[in-house]
Coordinates of C-alpha atoms and ligand atoms in Angstrom, one line a residue:
Chain A
M232 CA -11.6 26.3 -7.0
Y233 CA -12.5 22.7 -8.2
R234 CA -11.6 21.4 -4.7
K235 CA -14.0 23.7 -3.0
K236 CA -16.7 23.0 -5.6
S237 CA -16.2 19.2 -5.2
F238 CA -16.4 19.5 -1.4
W239 CA -19.8 21.2 -1.6
F240 CA -21.0 18.7 -4.2
T241 CA -20.0 15.9 -1.9
V242 CA -21.7 17.4 1.1
F243 CA -24.9 18.0 -1.0
F244 CA -24.8 14.4 -2.2
V245 CA -24.4 13.0 1.2
V246 CA -27.3 15.0 2.6
I247 CA -29.5 13.8 -0.3
F248 CA -28.4 10.3 0.4
F249 CA -29.3 10.4 4.0
L250 CA -32.7 11.9 3.2
F251 CA -33.1 8.9 1.0
I252 CA -32.0 6.6 3.8
Q253 CA -34.5 8.2 6.2
Y254 CA -37.2 7.6 3.6
A255 CA -36.1 4.1 3.0
Q256 CA -36.0 3.2 6.7
T257 CA -39.6 4.4 7.2
H258 CA -41.2 3.4 3.9
F259 CA -39.4 0.4 2.3
D260 CA -40.5 -3.1 3.2
A261 CA -38.4 -5.0 5.7
Y262 CA -37.0 -7.4 3.1
I263 CA -35.5 -4.6 1.0
I264 CA -34.2 -2.7 4.1
R265 CA -32.4 -5.9 5.1
I266 CA -30.7 -6.2 1.8
M267 CA -29.7 -2.6 1.9
N268 CA -28.2 -3.1 5.3
V269 CA -26.2 -6.1 4.0
A270 CA -25.1 -3.9 1.1
A271 CA -23.7 -1.3 3.4
I272 CA -21.9 -4.0 5.4
Y273 CA -20.4 -5.4 2.2
V274 CA -19.3 -1.9 1.2
I275 CA -17.5 -1.5 4.5
L276 CA -15.9 -4.9 4.2
G277 CA -14.9 -4.5 0.5
V278 CA -13.4 -1.0 0.9
S279 CA -11.4 -2.0 4.0
L280 CA -10.1 -5.1 2.4
N281 CA -9.2 -3.1 -0.7
L282 CA -7.0 -0.9 1.5
I283 CA -4.9 -3.9 2.4
N284 CA -5.1 -5.9 -0.8
G285 CA -5.5 -3.3 -3.5
F286 CA -3.8 -0.2 -2.3
T287 CA -1.0 -1.7 -0.1
G288 CA -0.6 -4.9 -2.2
Q289 CA -0.6 -7.2 0.8
F290 CA -2.8 -10.2 -0.2
S291 CA -4.7 -10.9 3.0
L292 CA -7.4 -13.5 3.7
G293 CA -7.9 -12.5 7.3
H294 CA -11.1 -10.5 7.0
A295 CA -13.5 -13.1 8.4
G296 CA -11.3 -13.3 11.5
F297 CA -11.4 -9.6 12.1
M298 CA -15.1 -9.6 11.6
A299 CA -15.6 -12.4 14.2
I300 CA -13.6 -10.4 16.8
G301 CA -15.7 -7.3 16.1
A302 CA -19.0 -9.2 16.1
Y303 CA -18.3 -11.2 19.4
A304 CA -16.7 -8.3 21.3
S305 CA -19.6 -5.9 20.5
A306 CA -22.3 -8.5 21.1
L307 CA -20.9 -9.4 24.5
L308 CA -20.9 -5.7 25.4
Y309 CA -24.4 -4.7 24.3
M310 CA -26.3 -7.9 25.3
S311 CA -28.3 -7.6 28.5
P312 CA -27.2 -9.7 31.5
E313 CA -30.5 -11.6 31.3
L314 CA -29.9 -12.5 27.6
K315 CA -26.4 -13.6 28.5
V316 CA -27.7 -16.0 31.1
M317 CA -30.2 -17.4 28.6
N318 CA -27.5 -18.0 26.1
F319 CA -24.7 -19.4 28.3
F320 CA -26.6 -22.4 29.7
I321 CA -23.7 -24.9 29.4
K322 CA -21.0 -22.8 31.0
P323 CA -21.7 -19.4 32.5
L324 CA -20.1 -16.3 31.0
I325 CA -17.1 -15.2 32.9
W326 CA -17.1 -12.1 35.2
P327 CA -17.1 -9.2 34.4
L328 CA -18.6 -9.7 31.0
N329 CA -21.7 -11.3 32.5
Q330 CA -22.5 -8.0 34.3
I331 CA -21.7 -5.4 31.7
Q332 CA -24.1 -3.8 29.3
I333 CA -23.2 -0.8 27.3
P334 CA -25.0 1.0 24.4
F335 CA -24.6 -0.2 20.8
F336 CA -22.3 2.6 19.5
P337 CA -19.5 2.3 22.1
A338 CA -19.8 -1.5 21.9
L339 CA -19.2 -1.4 18.1
L340 CA -16.2 0.9 18.6
I341 CA -14.6 -1.4 21.1
G342 CA -15.2 -4.3 18.8
G343 CA -13.5 -2.4 16.0
L344 CA -10.6 -1.4 18.2
L345 CA -10.0 -5.0 19.3
A346 CA -10.1 -6.1 15.7
A347 CA -7.6 -3.4 15.0
C348 CA -5.3 -4.8 17.7
A349 CA -5.6 -8.2 16.0
G350 CA -4.8 -6.4 12.7
F351 CA -1.6 -5.2 14.2
L352 CA -0.6 -8.7 15.4
V353 CA -1.3 -10.1 11.9
G354 CA 0.3 -7.2 10.1
A355 CA 3.5 -7.5 12.0
P356 CA 4.7 -10.9 10.7
C357 CA 3.9 -9.7 7.2
M358 CA 7.3 -8.1 7.2
R359 CA 8.7 -11.6 6.9
V360 CA 6.3 -13.2 4.4
K361 CA 5.0 -12.0 1.1
G362 CA 2.6 -12.9 -1.6
D363 CA 1.1 -16.4 -1.4
Y364 CA 2.7 -17.0 2.0
L365 CA 1.0 -14.0 3.4
A366 CA -2.3 -15.2 2.1
I367 CA -1.7 -18.5 4.0
V368 CA -0.6 -16.8 7.2
T369 CA -3.6 -14.5 7.3
Y370 CA -6.0 -17.4 6.4
G371 CA -4.4 -19.3 9.2
F372 CA -5.1 -16.4 11.6
S373 CA -8.8 -16.4 10.7
E374 CA -8.9 -20.2 11.2
I375 CA -7.2 -19.9 14.6
I376 CA -9.9 -17.3 15.6
R377 CA -12.6 -19.7 14.5
V378 CA -11.2 -22.6 16.4
L379 CA -10.5 -20.5 19.4
F380 CA -14.1 -19.1 19.5
N381 CA -15.4 -22.6 19.1
N382 CA -13.5 -23.6 22.3
L383 CA -13.7 -20.6 24.6
Q384 CA -17.0 -21.9 26.0
S385 CA -17.1 -19.5 28.9
I386 CA -16.5 -16.4 26.7
T387 CA -18.0 -17.1 23.3
N388 CA -20.4 -19.9 24.2
G389 CA -18.5 -22.1 21.8
P390 CA -20.2 -23.6 18.8
L391 CA -23.7 -22.7 20.2
G392 CA -23.0 -19.1 19.3
L393 CA -25.0 -16.1 20.6
K394 CA -28.7 -16.1 19.8
G395 CA -31.5 -13.5 20.0
L396 CA -29.2 -10.5 19.7
P397 CA -31.1 -7.2 19.8
T398 CA -31.4 -5.6 16.3
Y399 CA -29.8 -2.2 16.6
T400 CA -28.5 -2.2 13.1
N401 CA -30.6 -0.1 10.9
L402 CA -29.9 1.9 7.7
W403 CA -28.7 4.9 9.6
W404 CA -26.0 2.9 11.4
S405 CA -25.0 0.7 8.5
W406 CA -24.9 3.4 5.9
G407 CA -23.5 5.9 8.3
W408 CA -20.6 3.6 8.9
A409 CA -20.3 2.8 5.2
I410 CA -20.1 6.5 4.3
F411 CA -17.5 7.1 7.1
T412 CA -15.5 4.1 5.9
I413 CA -15.4 5.4 2.4
F414 CA -14.5 8.9 3.6
F415 CA -11.8 7.7 5.9
I416 CA -10.1 5.3 3.5
K417 CA -10.4 7.6 0.5
R418 CA -8.8 10.4 2.4
L419 CA -6.1 8.1 3.8
I420 CA -5.1 6.8 0.3
D421 CA -5.1 10.3 -1.1
S422 CA -2.8 11.6 1.7
S423 CA 0.9 11.3 2.0
Y424 CA 0.4 8.1 4.0
G425 CA -1.6 6.6 1.2
R426 CA 1.1 7.5 -1.4
A427 CA 3.5 5.6 0.8
L428 CA 1.2 2.6 0.9
K429 CA 0.8 2.6 -2.9
A430 CA 4.6 2.9 -3.2
I431 CA 5.0 -0.2 -1.2
R432 CA 2.5 -2.0 -3.5
D433 CA 4.3 -0.8 -6.7
N434 CA 7.9 -1.5 -5.5
E435 CA 8.7 -2.4 -2.0
E436 CA 12.4 -2.2 -2.3
A437 CA 12.3 1.3 -3.9
A438 CA 9.8 2.5 -1.2
E439 CA 12.1 1.4 1.5
A440 CA 15.1 3.0 -0.2
M441 CA 13.1 6.3 -0.3
G442 CA 12.7 6.3 3.5
V443 CA 9.3 4.6 3.8
N444 CA 9.2 2.5 7.0
L445 CA 7.7 -0.8 5.7
F446 CA 6.8 -2.1 9.1
R447 CA 4.9 1.0 10.2
H448 CA 3.0 1.4 6.9
K449 CA 2.1 -2.2 6.4
T450 CA 0.8 -2.5 9.9
L451 CA -1.1 0.8 9.4
A452 CA -3.0 -0.7 6.5
F453 CA -3.8 -3.9 8.5
V454 CA -4.9 -1.9 11.6
V455 CA -7.2 0.4 9.7
G456 CA -8.6 -2.4 7.5
A457 CA -9.1 -4.7 10.5
F458 CA -10.8 -1.9 12.5
F459 CA -13.5 -1.4 9.8
A460 CA -13.9 -5.2 9.4
G461 CA -14.5 -5.4 13.1
I462 CA -17.2 -2.6 12.8
A463 CA -18.8 -4.5 9.9
G464 CA -18.8 -7.7 12.0
G465 CA -20.6 -5.9 14.9
L466 CA -23.2 -4.5 12.5
L467 CA -23.7 -7.9 10.9
G468 CA -24.1 -9.6 14.2
S469 CA -26.9 -7.2 15.3
L470 CA -28.5 -7.5 11.9
V471 CA -28.7 -11.3 11.6
M472 CA -29.3 -11.6 15.4
T473 CA -27.4 -14.8 15.6
I474 CA -23.6 -15.4 15.4
D475 CA -21.6 -18.5 15.7
P476 CA -17.9 -19.0 15.1
N477 CA -18.4 -21.1 12.0
A478 CA -20.3 -18.3 10.2
F479 CA -16.9 -16.5 10.0
N480 CA -15.3 -19.1 7.7
I481 CA -13.2 -18.8 4.6
M482 CA -16.3 -18.6 2.4
L483 CA -17.1 -15.2 4.0
T484 CA -13.6 -14.0 3.2
F485 CA -13.9 -15.2 -0.4
Q486 CA -17.1 -13.3 -0.7
I487 CA -15.3 -10.1 0.3
V488 CA -12.4 -10.9 -2.0
L489 CA -14.9 -11.4 -4.8
I490 CA -16.4 -7.9 -4.1
V491 CA -12.9 -6.4 -4.3
L492 CA -11.8 -8.2 -7.4
L493 CA -15.1 -7.5 -9.2
G494 CA -14.9 -3.8 -8.3
G495 CA -11.3 -3.5 -9.1
L496 CA -8.2 -3.8 -6.9
G497 CA -7.4 -0.2 -6.0
S498 CA -10.7 1.3 -6.8
I499 CA -13.0 2.5 -4.0
T500 CA -15.8 3.5 -6.4
G501 CA -15.7 0.0 -8.0
T502 CA -15.8 -1.7 -4.6
V503 CA -18.8 0.3 -3.5
I504 CA -20.7 -0.6 -6.8
S505 CA -19.8 -4.3 -6.6
G506 CA -20.6 -4.4 -2.8
V507 CA -24.1 -3.2 -3.4
L508 CA -24.5 -5.4 -6.5
I509 CA -23.4 -8.6 -4.8
A510 CA -25.7 -7.9 -1.8
F511 CA -28.7 -7.9 -4.1
L512 CA -27.4 -10.7 -6.3
M513 CA -27.0 -13.0 -3.3
E514 CA -30.6 -12.4 -2.4
W515 CA -31.9 -13.0 -5.9
L516 CA -29.8 -16.1 -6.2
R517 CA -31.7 -17.6 -3.4
I518 CA -34.2 -18.6 -6.1
V519 CA -31.8 -21.3 -7.3
E520 CA -31.8 -22.9 -3.9
T521 CA -35.6 -23.3 -3.8
P522 CA -37.3 -26.2 -5.7
M523 CA -38.2 -25.1 -9.3
K524 CA -40.3 -26.4 -12.1
I525 CA -38.7 -26.2 -15.5
F526 CA -40.4 -27.8 -18.6
G527 CA -42.4 -29.9 -16.3
F528 CA -39.4 -31.3 -14.4
T529 CA -39.2 -30.5 -10.8
I530 CA -35.6 -29.6 -9.7
P531 CA -35.1 -29.9 -6.0
G532 CA -33.5 -26.9 -4.3
I533 CA -29.9 -27.5 -3.8
S534 CA -28.5 -25.6 -0.9
G535 CA -25.0 -24.2 -1.5
M536 CA -25.9 -23.6 -5.2
R537 CA -25.5 -19.9 -4.6
M538 CA -21.9 -20.4 -3.6
L539 CA -21.3 -22.5 -6.7
I540 CA -22.6 -19.7 -8.9
F541 CA -20.6 -17.4 -6.8
S542 CA -17.4 -19.3 -7.4
V543 CA -18.0 -19.4 -11.1
I544 CA -18.5 -15.6 -11.1
L545 CA -15.2 -15.3 -9.2
M546 CA -13.4 -17.5 -11.7
I547 CA -14.8 -15.6 -14.7
A548 CA -13.8 -12.3 -13.0
V549 CA -10.3 -13.5 -12.4
L550 CA -9.9 -15.0 -15.8
F551 CA -11.5 -12.4 -18.0
F552 CA -11.9 -9.2 -16.0
R553 CA -8.6 -8.9 -14.3
H554 CA -9.2 -5.3 -13.5
G555 CA -12.8 -5.6 -12.3
I556 CA -15.5 -3.1 -13.2
L557 CA -13.4 0.0 -12.8
G558 CA -9.7 -1.2 -12.7
D559 CA -8.0 1.4 -10.5
R560 CA -10.1 4.4 -11.7
E561 CA -12.1 6.5 -9.3
F562 CA -15.2 8.6 -9.5
S563 CA -14.5 12.3 -9.0
W564 CA -16.5 15.4 -9.4
E565 CA -13.6 16.8 -11.5
S566 CA -14.2 14.2 -14.2
I567 CA -17.9 15.0 -14.2
F568 CA -17.2 18.7 -14.4
S569 CA -14.7 18.2 -17.3
I570 CA -17.4 16.3 -19.3
F571 CA -19.7 19.3 -19.0
K572 CA -16.9 21.7 -19.7
K573 CA -16.0 19.8 -22.9
R574 CA -19.7 19.9 -23.9
D575 CA -19.9 23.6 -23.2
S576 CA -16.8 24.4 -25.3
M577 CA -18.0 22.2 -28.1
E578 CA -21.3 24.0 -28.2
G579 CA -19.5 27.3 -28.2
E580 CA -17.6 26.5 -31.3
Chain B
M2 CA 37.4 12.5 8.0
A3 CA 35.6 10.9 5.1
L4 CA 31.9 11.4 4.7
L5 CA 31.2 7.8 3.9
K6 CA 33.7 5.0 4.8
L7 CA 33.6 1.3 4.1
D8 CA 36.1 -0.6 6.3
K9 CA 37.1 -4.1 5.1
V10 CA 33.5 -5.0 4.1
T11 CA 32.8 -8.6 3.0
K12 CA 29.7 -10.2 1.7
H13 CA 29.1 -13.8 0.6
F14 CA 26.1 -15.2 -1.3
G15 CA 26.4 -18.9 -0.5
G16 CA 29.8 -20.0 -1.8
L17 CA 30.3 -16.8 -3.9
I18 CA 32.3 -13.9 -2.4
A19 CA 30.5 -11.0 -4.0
V20 CA 32.4 -8.3 -2.0
N21 CA 35.7 -9.2 -0.6
N22 CA 37.4 -7.1 2.1
V23 CA 36.6 -3.8 0.4
S24 CA 37.6 -0.5 1.9
L25 CA 36.4 2.7 0.3
E26 CA 36.2 6.4 1.3
L27 CA 34.2 9.2 -0.1
E28 CA 35.2 12.8 0.7
Q29 CA 32.7 15.5 1.0
G30 CA 31.7 17.0 -2.4
E31 CA 33.6 14.3 -4.4
L32 CA 32.3 12.8 -7.6
S33 CA 33.8 9.4 -7.8
G34 CA 33.3 6.4 -10.0
L35 CA 33.0 2.7 -9.1
I36 CA 33.8 0.5 -12.2
G37 CA 34.3 -3.1 -12.9
P38 CA 33.2 -5.9 -15.2
N39 CA 29.9 -7.7 -14.9
G40 CA 29.4 -9.4 -11.6
A41 CA 32.3 -7.5 -10.0
G42 CA 30.1 -6.7 -6.9
K43 CA 29.3 -3.0 -7.6
T44 CA 25.6 -3.2 -7.0
T45 CA 26.2 -5.3 -4.0
I46 CA 28.3 -2.6 -2.5
F47 CA 25.4 -0.2 -2.9
N48 CA 23.1 -2.7 -1.3
L49 CA 25.5 -3.0 1.6
I50 CA 25.8 0.7 2.1
T51 CA 22.1 1.3 2.1
G52 CA 21.4 -1.7 4.3
V53 CA 19.5 -3.9 1.9
Y54 CA 21.8 -6.8 2.9
P55 CA 23.7 -7.1 6.2
T56 CA 27.5 -7.3 5.9
D57 CA 29.2 -10.5 6.8
S58 CA 32.1 -8.6 8.3
G59 CA 33.5 -5.1 8.3
S60 CA 31.8 -1.9 9.1
I61 CA 30.3 1.1 7.3
F62 CA 30.5 4.7 8.7
F63 CA 28.5 7.7 7.6
M64 CA 29.3 11.1 9.1
N65 CA 31.3 9.3 11.9
Q66 CA 28.3 7.2 12.7
D67 CA 28.3 3.4 12.4
I68 CA 25.5 2.5 10.0
T69 CA 26.5 -1.1 9.4
R70 CA 23.3 -2.5 10.9
K71 CA 20.9 0.1 9.7
K72 CA 17.8 -0.7 7.5
P73 CA 17.3 1.0 4.1
H74 CA 14.7 3.4 5.3
E75 CA 17.0 4.5 8.1
T76 CA 20.0 5.1 5.8
A77 CA 17.7 7.0 3.5
A78 CA 16.6 9.2 6.4
L79 CA 20.2 9.8 7.4
G80 CA 21.0 11.2 3.9
I81 CA 22.0 8.3 1.6
A82 CA 19.9 8.1 -1.5
R83 CA 20.2 5.8 -4.4
T84 CA 18.9 4.9 -7.9
F85 CA 18.6 1.4 -9.2
Q86 CA 20.3 -0.3 -12.1
N87 CA 17.1 -1.8 -13.3
I88 CA 14.7 1.2 -12.8
K89 CA 12.4 0.8 -9.9
L90 CA 9.8 3.4 -10.0
F91 CA 6.3 3.4 -8.5
G92 CA 4.7 2.5 -11.9
K93 CA 1.1 3.3 -11.1
L94 CA 1.8 6.6 -9.4
T95 CA 2.1 9.8 -11.2
V96 CA 5.5 11.4 -11.8
L97 CA 4.8 14.0 -9.0
D98 CA 3.6 11.3 -6.6
N99 CA 6.8 9.3 -7.2
V100 CA 8.8 12.3 -5.9
R101 CA 6.4 13.1 -3.1
V102 CA 6.7 9.6 -1.7
A103 CA 10.4 10.4 -1.1
C104 CA 9.4 13.4 1.1
H105 CA 7.1 11.3 3.2
Y106 CA 9.6 10.2 5.8
R107 CA 9.9 13.8 6.9
L108 CA 6.1 14.1 7.5
K109 CA 5.4 15.0 11.2
S110 CA 1.6 15.0 11.0
S111 CA -0.3 12.0 12.3
V112 CA -2.5 9.7 10.2
F113 CA -5.6 11.4 11.7
S114 CA -4.4 14.9 10.9
A115 CA -3.7 13.6 7.3
V116 CA -7.2 12.0 6.9
F117 CA -9.0 15.0 8.3
D118 CA -6.7 17.4 6.4
L119 CA -6.0 19.5 9.5
P120 CA -4.1 22.8 8.9
K121 CA -0.7 21.4 10.0
Y122 CA -0.9 18.5 7.6
A123 CA -2.3 20.8 4.8
E124 CA 0.8 23.0 5.2
E125 CA 3.2 20.1 5.2
E126 CA 1.5 18.6 2.1
K127 CA 1.9 21.9 0.3
R128 CA 5.5 22.1 1.2
M129 CA 6.1 18.6 0.0
T130 CA 4.3 19.3 -3.3
D131 CA 6.3 22.6 -3.8
E132 CA 9.6 20.9 -3.1
S133 CA 8.8 18.0 -5.5
L134 CA 7.7 20.3 -8.2
R135 CA 10.9 22.3 -7.9
L136 CA 12.9 19.1 -8.2
L137 CA 10.9 18.0 -11.3
E138 CA 11.7 21.4 -12.8
A139 CA 15.4 20.9 -12.1
V140 CA 15.4 17.5 -13.9
G141 CA 13.2 18.8 -16.7
L142 CA 10.1 16.7 -16.0
Y143 CA 7.8 19.4 -14.7
K144 CA 5.5 19.2 -17.7
L145 CA 5.1 15.5 -17.3
R146 CA 4.2 15.7 -13.6
N147 CA 0.7 14.2 -14.0
E148 CA 1.7 11.3 -16.2
K149 CA 1.9 7.8 -14.9
A150 CA 5.5 7.0 -14.2
S151 CA 5.4 3.7 -16.1
S152 CA 4.3 5.5 -19.2
L153 CA 7.4 7.7 -19.4
P154 CA 10.1 6.8 -22.0
Y155 CA 13.2 5.2 -20.6
G156 CA 15.5 8.3 -20.4
H157 CA 12.8 10.2 -18.5
Q158 CA 12.4 7.3 -16.1
R159 CA 16.1 7.5 -15.2
K160 CA 15.8 11.2 -14.6
L161 CA 12.7 10.6 -12.4
E162 CA 14.7 8.2 -10.3
I163 CA 17.2 10.9 -9.7
A164 CA 14.6 13.5 -8.9
R165 CA 13.0 11.0 -6.5
A166 CA 16.4 10.3 -4.8
L167 CA 17.0 14.1 -4.5
A168 CA 13.7 14.5 -2.7
T169 CA 15.0 12.5 0.3
R170 CA 17.4 15.5 0.7
P171 CA 20.6 13.3 0.5
K172 CA 24.1 14.2 1.4
V173 CA 25.4 11.2 -0.6
L174 CA 23.9 10.1 -3.9
L175 CA 24.6 6.6 -5.2
L176 CA 23.9 6.2 -8.9
D177 CA 23.8 2.7 -10.3
E178 CA 24.6 2.8 -14.0
P179 CA 22.5 5.9 -14.8
A180 CA 23.6 5.9 -18.4
A181 CA 22.7 2.2 -19.1
G182 CA 20.8 1.9 -22.3
M183 CA 21.5 5.5 -23.5
N184 CA 23.3 6.5 -26.7
P185 CA 26.6 8.4 -26.5
E186 CA 25.0 11.9 -26.8
E187 CA 22.4 11.2 -24.1
T188 CA 25.2 9.8 -21.9
L189 CA 27.2 12.9 -22.4
E190 CA 24.2 15.1 -21.5
L191 CA 23.5 13.0 -18.5
M192 CA 27.0 13.2 -17.2
K193 CA 26.9 17.0 -17.5
F194 CA 23.6 16.9 -15.6
I195 CA 25.1 14.8 -12.8
K196 CA 27.9 17.3 -12.4
K197 CA 25.3 20.1 -12.3
I198 CA 23.2 18.5 -9.5
R199 CA 26.4 17.7 -7.6
D200 CA 27.1 21.5 -7.4
E201 CA 23.6 22.7 -7.1
F202 CA 22.6 20.3 -4.2
S203 CA 26.2 20.1 -2.8
L204 CA 26.2 16.4 -3.1
T205 CA 28.8 13.7 -2.8
I206 CA 28.3 11.3 -5.6
L207 CA 29.3 7.7 -6.2
L208 CA 28.6 6.5 -9.7
I209 CA 28.6 2.9 -10.9
E210 CA 29.5 2.5 -14.5
H211 CA 30.3 -0.5 -16.6
D212 CA 31.8 1.3 -19.5
M213 CA 35.1 2.9 -18.3
K214 CA 35.1 5.6 -21.0
V215 CA 32.0 7.2 -19.6
V216 CA 33.4 7.8 -16.1
M217 CA 36.8 9.0 -17.3
G218 CA 35.3 12.3 -18.3
I219 CA 33.7 13.4 -15.1
C220 CA 34.9 11.5 -12.1
E221 CA 37.6 12.9 -10.0
K222 CA 38.5 9.6 -8.4
I223 CA 37.8 6.0 -9.6
T224 CA 37.8 2.7 -7.8
V225 CA 38.0 -0.4 -9.9
L226 CA 36.5 -3.6 -8.7
D227 CA 37.0 -7.1 -9.9
H228 CA 35.6 -10.4 -8.5
G229 CA 34.6 -8.5 -5.3
C230 CA 38.1 -7.0 -4.7
V231 CA 39.4 -3.5 -5.2
I232 CA 42.1 -3.8 -7.8
A233 CA 42.9 -0.1 -8.3
R234 CA 42.1 3.3 -7.1
G235 CA 43.1 6.7 -8.3
S236 CA 42.6 9.5 -10.8
P237 CA 41.2 8.7 -14.3
S238 CA 44.7 9.0 -15.9
E239 CA 46.3 6.7 -13.3
I240 CA 43.5 4.1 -13.7
Q241 CA 43.8 4.1 -17.5
K242 CA 47.5 3.1 -17.2
D243 CA 47.1 0.6 -14.4
P244 CA 48.2 -2.9 -15.7
E245 CA 45.8 -4.7 -13.3
V246 CA 42.9 -2.8 -14.7
I247 CA 43.8 -3.3 -18.3
K248 CA 44.1 -7.0 -17.6
A249 CA 40.8 -7.3 -15.8
Y250 CA 39.0 -5.4 -18.5
L251 CA 40.6 -7.1 -21.4
G252 CA 40.1 -10.4 -19.7
S253 CA 36.3 -9.9 -19.4
G254 CA 36.1 -8.2 -22.8
T255 CA 34.0 -5.2 -21.7
Y256 CA 36.8 -2.8 -22.3
A257 CA 37.3 -4.0 -25.9
R258 CA 34.6 -1.7 -27.1
S259 CA 36.4 1.5 -26.2
Ligands
ATP283 N1 20.8 -11.4 -3.8 C1 21.8 -12.2 -4.4 N2 21.8 -13.5 -4.2 C2 22.8 -14.3 -4.7 N3 23.8 -13.8 -5.5 C3 23.8 -12.5 -5.7 C4 22.8 -11.6 -5.2 N4 23.1 -10.3 -5.6 C5 24.2 -10.4 -6.3 N5 24.7 -11.7 -6.4 C6 25.8 -12.2 -7.1 O1 26.9 -11.4 -6.6 C7 27.8 -11.1 -7.7 C8 28.0 -9.6 -7.8 O2 26.7 -9.0 -8.2 P1 26.5 -7.5 -8.5 O3 25.1 -7.3 -8.8 O4 27.0 -6.7 -7.3 O5 27.5 -7.2 -9.7 P2 27.7 -5.9 -10.5 O6 29.1 -5.5 -10.4 O7 26.6 -4.9 -10.1 O8 27.4 -6.4 -12.0 P3 26.6 -5.7 -13.2 O9 27.6 -4.9 -13.9 O10 26.2 -6.9 -14.0 O11 25.5 -4.9 -12.6 C9 27.2 -11.7 -9.0 O12 27.9 -12.9 -9.2 C10 25.8 -11.9 -8.6 O13 25.3 -13.0 -9.3
MG284 MG1 25.1 -4.0 -11.0

């Protein structure tokens, strides 16, 4: 009975949420809309990284690499041939990419799928390496992608990047994908496959002894996580309108790791909250990078200051809030119902 | 033909010979014991059977099939289940989920059908849950099904490991010191329980024990290991009289207690 009730509550909530999105898209000012888009992208990134790091226990630092693949692949598919000519003035774009133009949605999907393939390639060697070594291997992967994209002049336009990308990303796309990501990953981790992933996290040797195929399940986590990272990369590219390989560096990955740690490894609810929180925080922290006047002293704006504050927050989170905002707890309608139930029965007495 | 057969199996760890030329046979339905002093190589034999380590030489057969090079998840799927000497539960999962994980390898539905909860998956999920609950009932943990595994007291954790192993639908069950850390009464109860599940699930059981007295009561056949070598094999009464065994146990001091 609870299950059915929760289902309709969820449907109802999602409908209300999208009505709000519709309102926001048409009435909010562009600055707020932009932050809300970034928030949705952070949610997708955080939740998908949590699948790999939090639920499967494979500490990966590869997310920026997956995002780069998604961002470039989708941009090269939805950009118009004329725009491509304008961008690739040093070396022309190779055929057939220079001719193709497809709509935004399939372009995003293909970007996600290519990232998923990369996820498979990265996930496979993780059978051999664990813990810190896995972090190094996945970080190495994302550096390789960055270096590769800097040098593949006739495909990625090298360090010049891609400029003037059309803005297709709006609140519908970004939050639509965010809701889908939450739905997909939540359902995955609650399923039998998810139990196998969590078993690997809790005790790999026992999981294998109980018949769980480690290779298949670890790569599953990487493939699904990388797919959504690729989608987020595509959405981000079309939002900021400019991408270059160096934007997808380790700082970006750290930012996503921070979202996951702050929200709680193994809590989707926590990740969603911290994703939104950090998107807004990053904007407000821009203040510290502009020149300020305090007690008559003029402090020049120091760029990179945000990142410093960020790193401090990360350190505090790791040192004092090991379990993040929510630890591994989740929001559920059941828990809300049970609060009301308790209150009812208390009033009855 | 034996259900499980080890043929001259050897395993080195660096310069140490942990298992030396060991041959062993388990007949269908048998409850046998593997005993020996600390570091004799008992756990290593389990690890070799289940495929945690590759053998250096020799082969292992299960139901006439060569399983020497199989991985742990493959031997589990074939019907060899085990428990661990130092309990290895999925600590953050519930008691029920610990058992359901062991049913997972039989799942036929795809990831997509699981995520979208398609009818075929929903039915399989229900069957896994029912089967797991029945096993929890059999080991007496039904009431604790929604507790976190790591919050259970020690004795219950051992039982949960057995329930989890049974959920893989094994033909052979390997128990690594299931009575470790239990007092004599609990041990006695556990041994009765092991006999019961052997009959109820028509299992073949190989039981590691450190304390010789414990296995004497319930095992039909006993193999004694010392420094990686089989030094004696036979019925409990034969083993008790064996001069080699007495020497090994007196030498290491573990038998002195009994
Ligand atoms: N992975 C390993 N690497 C190196 N040496 C090992 C490894 N596993 C076991 N050994 C060594 O092999 C020998 C046999 O170990 P094993 O765990 O099989 O003994 P055991 O009979 O189970 O002893 P206990 O009664 O203490 O459990 C020991 O000397 C142990 O130190
Ligand atoms: Mg042992």
